[in-house]
PDB file of C-alpha atoms in Angstrom:
ATOM      1  CA  MET A   1      -0.202   0.195  -0.095  1.00  0.00           C
ATOM      2  CA  ILE A   2       2.757   2.248   0.792  1.00  0.00           C
ATOM      3  CA  ASP A   3       5.110   3.110  -2.417  1.00  0.00           C
ATOM      4  CA  PRO A   4       8.861   3.100  -1.759  1.00  0.00           C
ATOM      5  CA  SER A   5       9.089   6.700  -2.476  1.00  0.00           C
ATOM      6  CA  ILE A   6       7.133   7.585   0.083  1.00  0.00           C
ATOM      7  CA  ARG A   7       8.944   9.186   2.977  1.00  0.00           C
ATOM      8  CA  ALA A   8       6.123  10.366   5.460  1.00  0.00           C
ATOM      9  CA  VAL A   9       2.729   9.110   6.636  1.00  0.00           C
ATOM     10  CA  PHE A  10       0.219  11.607   8.252  1.00  0.00           C
ATOM     11  CA  PHE A  11      -3.039  10.625   9.487  1.00  0.00           C
ATOM     12  CA  ASP A  12      -6.379  12.577  10.329  1.00  0.00           C
ATOM     13  CA  ALA A  13      -7.665  12.413  13.319  1.00  0.00           C
ATOM     14  CA  VAL A  14     -11.407  12.193  13.855  1.00  0.00           C
ATOM     15  CA  GLY A  15     -12.572   9.243  12.137  1.00  0.00           C
ATOM     16  CA  THR A  16      -9.454   7.666  11.221  1.00  0.00           C
ATOM     17  CA  LEU A  17      -7.102   7.438  14.331  1.00  0.00           C
ATOM     18  CA  LEU A  18      -9.610   9.073  16.906  1.00  0.00           C
ATOM     19  CA  PHE A  19     -13.575   8.325  17.528  1.00  0.00           C
ATOM     20  CA  PRO A  20     -16.254   9.688  19.396  1.00  0.00           C
ATOM     21  CA  HIS A  21     -16.619   7.211  22.600  1.00  0.00           C
ATOM     22  CA  THR A  22     -20.361   7.521  22.006  1.00  0.00           C
ATOM     23  CA  PRO A  23     -22.561   8.820  18.803  1.00  0.00           C
ATOM     24  CA  VAL A  24     -22.396  12.620  18.644  1.00  0.00           C
ATOM     25  CA  SER A  25     -25.959  12.863  18.130  1.00  0.00           C
ATOM     26  CA  ARG A  26     -26.525  10.893  21.285  1.00  0.00           C
ATOM     27  CA  THR A  27     -24.068  13.074  23.052  1.00  0.00           C
ATOM     28  CA  TYR A  28     -25.453  16.218  21.968  1.00  0.00           C
ATOM     29  CA  ALA A  29     -29.432  15.090  22.665  1.00  0.00           C
ATOM     30  CA  GLU A  30     -27.951  14.022  26.225  1.00  0.00           C
ATOM     31  CA  PHE A  31     -26.530  17.527  26.816  1.00  0.00           C
ATOM     32  CA  ALA A  32     -29.642  19.529  25.683  1.00  0.00           C
ATOM     33  CA  GLY A  33     -31.434  17.334  27.807  1.00  0.00           C
ATOM     34  CA  ARG A  34     -29.698  18.820  30.896  1.00  0.00           C
ATOM     35  CA  HIS A  35     -30.547  22.542  29.809  1.00  0.00           C
ATOM     36  CA  GLY A  36     -34.315  22.154  28.874  1.00  0.00           C
ATOM     37  CA  GLY A  37     -34.114  20.711  25.437  1.00  0.00           C
ATOM     38  CA  THR A  38     -36.113  17.837  24.530  1.00  0.00           C
ATOM     39  CA  LEU A  39     -34.605  16.946  21.187  1.00  0.00           C
ATOM     40  CA  LYS A  40     -34.452  13.083  19.959  1.00  0.00           C
ATOM     41  CA  GLU A  41     -31.472  11.486  18.746  1.00  0.00           C
ATOM     42  CA  GLU A  42     -32.528  11.281  15.111  1.00  0.00           C
ATOM     43  CA  GLN A  43     -33.326  15.339  15.173  1.00  0.00           C
ATOM     44  CA  VAL A  44     -30.167  16.159  16.312  1.00  0.00           C
ATOM     45  CA  ARG A  45     -28.432  13.935  13.714  1.00  0.00           C
ATOM     46  CA  ASP A  46     -30.700  15.766  11.062  1.00  0.00           C
ATOM     47  CA  GLY A  47     -29.731  19.311  12.339  1.00  0.00           C
ATOM     48  CA  PHE A  48     -26.127  18.588  12.801  1.00  0.00           C
ATOM     49  CA  ARG A  49     -25.683  17.439   9.178  1.00  0.00           C
ATOM     50  CA  LYS A  50     -27.337  21.160   8.065  1.00  0.00           C
ATOM     51  CA  ALA A  51     -25.671  23.030  10.691  1.00  0.00           C
ATOM     52  CA  PHE A  52     -21.975  21.483   9.716  1.00  0.00           C
ATOM     53  CA  ARG A  53     -22.768  21.797   5.935  1.00  0.00           C
ATOM     54  CA  HIS A  54     -23.663  25.649   6.636  1.00  0.00           C
ATOM     55  CA  GLN A  55     -20.254  26.178   8.253  1.00  0.00           C
ATOM     56  CA  GLU A  56     -18.494  24.518   5.654  1.00  0.00           C
ATOM     57  CA  GLN A  57     -20.015  26.789   3.274  1.00  0.00           C
ATOM     58  CA  LEU A  58     -18.992  29.548   5.094  1.00  0.00           C
ATOM     59  CA  ASP A  59     -15.153  28.449   5.448  1.00  0.00           C
ATOM     60  CA  HIS A  60     -15.116  27.710   1.691  1.00  0.00           C
ATOM     61  CA  ALA A  61     -16.022  31.258   1.176  1.00  0.00           C
ATOM     62  CA  ALA A  62     -13.357  32.524   3.430  1.00  0.00           C
ATOM     63  CA  GLY A  63     -10.791  30.511   1.598  1.00  0.00           C
ATOM     64  CA  TRP A  64     -10.769  27.835   4.429  1.00  0.00           C
ATOM     65  CA  ARG A  65      -8.830  30.134   6.541  1.00  0.00           C
ATOM     66  CA  THR A  66      -9.436  29.594  10.291  1.00  0.00           C
ATOM     67  CA  SER A  67      -7.985  30.077  13.890  1.00  0.00           C
ATOM     68  CA  GLU A  68      -8.543  29.102  17.516  1.00  0.00           C
ATOM     69  CA  ASP A  69     -11.340  31.914  17.304  1.00  0.00           C
ATOM     70  CA  ARG A  70     -13.321  30.656  14.261  1.00  0.00           C
ATOM     71  CA  GLU A  71     -13.237  27.536  15.480  1.00  0.00           C
ATOM     72  CA  ARG A  72     -14.770  27.964  18.709  1.00  0.00           C
ATOM     73  CA  GLU A  73     -17.164  30.176  16.759  1.00  0.00           C
ATOM     74  CA  ARG A  74     -18.159  27.886  14.404  1.00  0.00           C
ATOM     75  CA  TRP A  75     -18.576  24.862  17.041  1.00  0.00           C
ATOM     76  CA  GLN A  76     -20.838  27.550  19.076  1.00  0.00           C
ATOM     77  CA  SER A  77     -23.067  28.239  16.091  1.00  0.00           C
ATOM     78  CA  ILE A  78     -23.681  24.685  15.438  1.00  0.00           C
ATOM     79  CA  VAL A  79     -24.709  24.150  18.984  1.00  0.00           C
ATOM     80  CA  ARG A  80     -27.024  26.945  18.846  1.00  0.00           C
ATOM     81  CA  ASP A  81     -28.391  25.587  15.583  1.00  0.00           C
ATOM     82  CA  VAL A  82     -29.194  22.131  16.502  1.00  0.00           C
ATOM     83  CA  LEU A  83     -30.144  22.200  20.171  1.00  0.00           C
ATOM     84  CA  ILE A  84     -33.369  24.227  19.431  1.00  0.00           C
ATOM     85  CA  GLY A  85     -34.779  24.592  22.707  1.00  0.00           C
ATOM     86  CA  ALA A  86     -31.965  24.192  25.091  1.00  0.00           C
ATOM     87  CA  ASP A  87     -29.982  27.005  26.624  1.00  0.00           C
ATOM     88  CA  GLY A  88     -27.325  27.096  23.690  1.00  0.00           C
ATOM     89  CA  ASP A  89     -24.720  28.596  25.628  1.00  0.00           C
ATOM     90  CA  ALA A  90     -24.724  26.421  28.547  1.00  0.00           C
ATOM     91  CA  CYS A  91     -24.932  23.600  26.291  1.00  0.00           C
ATOM     92  CA  PHE A  92     -21.939  24.473  24.104  1.00  0.00           C
ATOM     93  CA  ALA A  93     -19.634  25.299  27.124  1.00  0.00           C
ATOM     94  CA  GLU A  94     -20.002  21.752  28.639  1.00  0.00           C
ATOM     95  CA  LEU A  95     -20.023  20.365  25.063  1.00  0.00           C
ATOM     96  CA  TRP A  96     -16.691  22.179  24.413  1.00  0.00           C
ATOM     97  CA  SER A  97     -15.078  20.888  27.428  1.00  0.00           C
ATOM     98  CA  TRP A  98     -16.476  17.530  27.298  1.00  0.00           C
ATOM     99  CA  PHE A  99     -14.786  16.759  23.851  1.00  0.00           C
ATOM    100  CA  ALA A 100     -11.476  18.338  25.047  1.00  0.00           C
ATOM    101  CA  SER A 101     -11.437  15.299  27.533  1.00  0.00           C
ATOM    102  CA  PRO A 102     -10.124  11.645  27.254  1.00  0.00           C
ATOM    103  CA  PRO A 103     -13.424  10.036  28.268  1.00  0.00           C
ATOM    104  CA  ALA A 104     -15.128  11.472  25.292  1.00  0.00           C
ATOM    105  CA  TRP A 105     -12.764   9.373  22.794  1.00  0.00           C
ATOM    106  CA  THR A 106     -11.510   6.024  21.835  1.00  0.00           C
ATOM    107  CA  VAL A 107      -8.391   5.207  19.564  1.00  0.00           C
ATOM    108  CA  HIS A 108      -8.648   2.917  16.538  1.00  0.00           C
ATOM    109  CA  PRO A 109      -7.808  -0.345  17.588  1.00  0.00           C
ATOM    110  CA  ASP A 110      -5.009  -0.937  15.037  1.00  0.00           C
ATOM    111  CA  THR A 111      -2.897   2.398  15.981  1.00  0.00           C
ATOM    112  CA  ARG A 112      -1.157   0.882  19.047  1.00  0.00           C
ATOM    113  CA  ASP A 113       0.602  -1.490  16.083  1.00  0.00           C
ATOM    114  CA  VAL A 114       0.635   0.049  12.581  1.00  0.00           C
ATOM    115  CA  LEU A 115       2.527   3.484  14.041  1.00  0.00           C
ATOM    116  CA  PRO A 116       5.316   1.670  15.468  1.00  0.00           C
ATOM    117  CA  LYS A 117       5.748  -0.593  12.139  1.00  0.00           C
ATOM    118  CA  LEU A 118       5.682   2.298  10.089  1.00  0.00           C
ATOM    119  CA  ILE A 119       8.302   4.212  11.958  1.00  0.00           C
ATOM    120  CA  GLU A 120      10.425   0.702  11.999  1.00  0.00           C
ATOM    121  CA  ARG A 121      10.431   1.208   7.970  1.00  0.00           C
ATOM    122  CA  GLY A 122      11.975   4.187   8.323  1.00  0.00           C
ATOM    123  CA  LEU A 123       8.854   6.434   7.957  1.00  0.00           C
ATOM    124  CA  VAL A 124       7.915   9.631   9.529  1.00  0.00           C
ATOM    125  CA  VAL A 125       4.473   9.614  11.096  1.00  0.00           C
ATOM    126  CA  GLY A 126       2.311  12.683  12.030  1.00  0.00           C
ATOM    127  CA  LEU A 127      -1.141  13.808  12.132  1.00  0.00           C
ATOM    128  CA  GLY A 128      -2.779  16.544  10.508  1.00  0.00           C
ATOM    129  CA  SER A 129      -6.255  17.508  11.403  1.00  0.00           C
ATOM    130  CA  ASN A 130      -9.241  20.250  11.132  1.00  0.00           C
ATOM    131  CA  PHE A 131      -9.752  19.964  14.976  1.00  0.00           C
ATOM    132  CA  ASP A 132      -8.548  22.816  17.123  1.00  0.00           C
ATOM    133  CA  ALA A 133      -5.659  23.034  19.965  1.00  0.00           C
ATOM    134  CA  ARG A 134      -8.013  20.942  22.205  1.00  0.00           C
ATOM    135  CA  LEU A 135      -6.522  17.953  20.145  1.00  0.00           C
ATOM    136  CA  LEU A 136      -3.090  18.443  21.606  1.00  0.00           C
ATOM    137  CA  PRO A 137      -3.827  17.160  25.217  1.00  0.00           C
ATOM    138  CA  LEU A 138      -5.798  14.368  23.921  1.00  0.00           C
ATOM    139  CA  VAL A 139      -2.939  13.196  21.632  1.00  0.00           C
ATOM    140  CA  HIS A 140      -0.512  13.248  24.956  1.00  0.00           C
ATOM    141  CA  ALA A 141      -3.549  11.327  26.862  1.00  0.00           C
ATOM    142  CA  PHE A 142      -3.340   8.441  24.725  1.00  0.00           C
ATOM    143  CA  PRO A 143      -0.321   6.236  24.613  1.00  0.00           C
ATOM    144  CA  GLU A 144      -1.247   4.779  21.468  1.00  0.00           C
ATOM    145  CA  LEU A 145      -0.780   8.298  19.890  1.00  0.00           C
ATOM    146  CA  GLY A 146       2.518   8.696  20.817  1.00  0.00           C
ATOM    147  CA  PRO A 147       4.528   8.365  17.720  1.00  0.00           C
ATOM    148  CA  VAL A 148       2.589  11.137  16.383  1.00  0.00           C
ATOM    149  CA  ARG A 149       3.054  13.679  19.310  1.00  0.00           C
ATOM    150  CA  GLU A 150       5.899  15.494  17.456  1.00  0.00           C
ATOM    151  CA  ARG A 151       4.194  16.366  14.319  1.00  0.00           C
ATOM    152  CA  CYS A 152       0.691  17.523  15.057  1.00  0.00           C
ATOM    153  CA  VAL A 153      -0.481  19.975  12.161  1.00  0.00           C
ATOM    154  CA  ILE A 154      -3.896  21.489  13.486  1.00  0.00           C
ATOM    155  CA  SER A 155      -5.894  23.742  11.344  1.00  0.00           C
ATOM    156  CA  SER A 156      -6.839  26.425  13.722  1.00  0.00           C
ATOM    157  CA  LEU A 157      -2.981  26.635  14.636  1.00  0.00           C
ATOM    158  CA  VAL A 158      -1.816  26.825  11.468  1.00  0.00           C
ATOM    159  CA  GLY A 159      -4.397  29.151   9.574  1.00  0.00           C
ATOM    160  CA  TRP A 160      -5.533  26.734   7.294  1.00  0.00           C
ATOM    161  CA  ARG A 161      -8.455  24.093   7.174  1.00  0.00           C
ATOM    162  CA  LYS A 162      -8.504  20.969   4.857  1.00  0.00           C
ATOM    163  CA  PRO A 163      -8.803  20.782   1.776  1.00  0.00           C
ATOM    164  CA  SER A 164      -6.661  23.776   1.303  1.00  0.00           C
ATOM    165  CA  ARG A 165      -3.550  23.201  -0.266  1.00  0.00           C
ATOM    166  CA  GLU A 166      -2.028  25.500   2.401  1.00  0.00           C
ATOM    167  CA  PHE A 167      -2.872  22.906   4.922  1.00  0.00           C
ATOM    168  CA  PHE A 168      -1.039  20.124   3.171  1.00  0.00           C
ATOM    169  CA  GLN A 169       1.705  22.417   2.440  1.00  0.00           C
ATOM    170  CA  SER A 170       2.356  22.815   6.399  1.00  0.00           C
ATOM    171  CA  LEU A 171       2.468  18.819   6.627  1.00  0.00           C
ATOM    172  CA  ALA A 172       5.110  19.055   4.035  1.00  0.00           C
ATOM    173  CA  LYS A 173       6.861  21.864   5.933  1.00  0.00           C
ATOM    174  CA  SER A 174       6.545  19.655   9.231  1.00  0.00           C
ATOM    175  CA  ALA A 175       8.008  16.299   7.535  1.00  0.00           C
ATOM    176  CA  LYS A 176      10.764  18.265   5.928  1.00  0.00           C
ATOM    177  CA  CYS A 177      10.066  16.541   2.453  1.00  0.00           C
ATOM    178  CA  ASP A 178       8.377  17.464  -0.724  1.00  0.00           C
ATOM    179  CA  PRO A 179       4.632  16.733  -0.816  1.00  0.00           C
ATOM    180  CA  ILE A 180       4.934  13.715  -3.220  1.00  0.00           C
ATOM    181  CA  GLN A 181       6.741  11.663  -0.832  1.00  0.00           C
ATOM    182  CA  ILE A 182       3.718  12.084   1.650  1.00  0.00           C
ATOM    183  CA  LEU A 183       1.001   9.672   2.187  1.00  0.00           C
ATOM    184  CA  TYR A 184      -1.951  11.047   3.938  1.00  0.00           C
ATOM    185  CA  VAL A 185      -4.746   8.789   5.348  1.00  0.00           C
ATOM    186  CA  GLY A 186      -8.131   9.851   6.131  1.00  0.00           C
ATOM    187  CA  ASP A 187     -11.625   9.089   5.993  1.00  0.00           C
ATOM    188  CA  ASP A 188     -13.233  12.074   4.323  1.00  0.00           C
ATOM    189  CA  PRO A 189     -13.367  12.192   0.270  1.00  0.00           C
ATOM    190  CA  ARG A 190     -13.290  15.717  -0.122  1.00  0.00           C
ATOM    191  CA  ASN A 191     -11.085  16.947   2.978  1.00  0.00           C
ATOM    192  CA  ASP A 192      -8.580  14.179   2.817  1.00  0.00           C
ATOM    193  CA  LEU A 193      -8.830  12.141  -0.444  1.00  0.00           C
ATOM    194  CA  GLU A 194      -9.423  14.896  -3.058  1.00  0.00           C
ATOM    195  CA  GLY A 195      -7.635  17.973  -1.070  1.00  0.00           C
ATOM    196  CA  ALA A 196      -4.396  16.129  -0.218  1.00  0.00           C
ATOM    197  CA  SER A 197      -4.197  14.930  -3.844  1.00  0.00           C
ATOM    198  CA  ALA A 198      -4.977  18.292  -5.275  1.00  0.00           C
ATOM    199  CA  ALA A 199      -2.244  19.407  -3.183  1.00  0.00           C
ATOM    200  CA  GLY A 200       0.335  16.771  -4.421  1.00  0.00           C
ATOM    201  CA  LEU A 201       0.235  14.186  -1.824  1.00  0.00           C
ATOM    202  CA  ASN A 202      -0.524  10.578  -2.099  1.00  0.00           C
ATOM    203  CA  ALA A 203      -3.880   9.656  -0.216  1.00  0.00           C
ATOM    204  CA  ILE A 204      -5.695   6.933   0.935  1.00  0.00           C
ATOM    205  CA  LEU A 205      -9.365   6.636   2.001  1.00  0.00           C
ATOM    206  CA  LEU A 206     -10.209   4.862   5.166  1.00  0.00           C
ATOM    207  CA  ASP A 207     -13.367   3.522   4.223  1.00  0.00           C
ATOM    208  CA  PRO A 208     -14.441   0.328   6.496  1.00  0.00           C
ATOM    209  CA  HIS A 209     -17.504  -0.596   4.485  1.00  0.00           C
ATOM    210  CA  GLY A 210     -16.170  -0.074   1.145  1.00  0.00           C
ATOM    211  CA  GLU A 211     -14.340  -2.212  -1.235  1.00  0.00           C
ATOM    212  CA  PRO A 212     -10.435  -2.131  -0.921  1.00  0.00           C
ATOM    213  CA  GLY A 213      -8.552  -0.474  -3.978  1.00  0.00           C
ATOM    214  CA  PRO A 214      -5.501   1.364  -4.758  1.00  0.00           C
ATOM    215  CA  ASN A 215      -6.266   4.240  -2.790  1.00  0.00           C
ATOM    216  CA  ARG A 216      -8.658   2.797  -0.221  1.00  0.00           C
ATOM    217  CA  ILE A 217      -8.609   0.504   2.557  1.00  0.00           C
ATOM    218  CA  ARG A 218     -10.758  -0.867   5.335  1.00  0.00           C
ATOM    219  CA  THR A 219      -8.466  -1.070   8.226  1.00  0.00           C
ATOM    220  CA  LEU A 220      -5.389   0.634   8.833  1.00  0.00           C
ATOM    221  CA  ARG A 221      -3.701  -2.394   9.225  1.00  0.00           C
ATOM    222  CA  ASP A 222      -3.824  -2.553   5.235  1.00  0.00           C
ATOM    223  CA  LEU A 223      -1.502  -0.094   5.457  1.00  0.00           C
ATOM    224  CA  LEU A 224       1.095  -2.708   6.085  1.00  0.00           C
ATOM    225  CA  GLN A 225       0.482  -4.970   3.223  1.00  0.00           C
TER     226      GLN A 225
END
């Protein structure tokens, strides 16, 4: 799966190495219930899709520029738009803190074996994510993510979100190699596969339910084949 010309492998965070411990829609509904909301999980799920898509459109119009303030603003807007009938500010404050805590997350089970084996092959490994600075303490909280701690490229800290070319150029700068020498692994077809490819990187889509192919894997272990 990894061409001999590759010198570095970067991974997306949420949906690739990190996963919510419980479905996001369930968590949102539970937090809303603490603050006057009566939303069902299905309602939250539908509302989240619409709110998230709207924020993506705003970021696209802004050229994919971002910052810590912008990321906080984007999630505050999403919470307010989704949790109708609940105290949006109170819900946001608790959700923001919750998703900054290790109990909110779990790590892909293949991570513990795959990352060290990539390093054994002489490859640089790193993390490239559209999360915000809350990701850094999470990476340090999970021993399995130890190999990527020294190279965490986070959109809010570099000023550009995926799928911008500038974001992926930051990965190349971090790895100290050319974009074509980097393999990027993620679960989002547009942000990860298309974005990385357009920026000159090699890219593979993690798709547990899809058919394996030249640029598609079902599990992280497939990278070692």
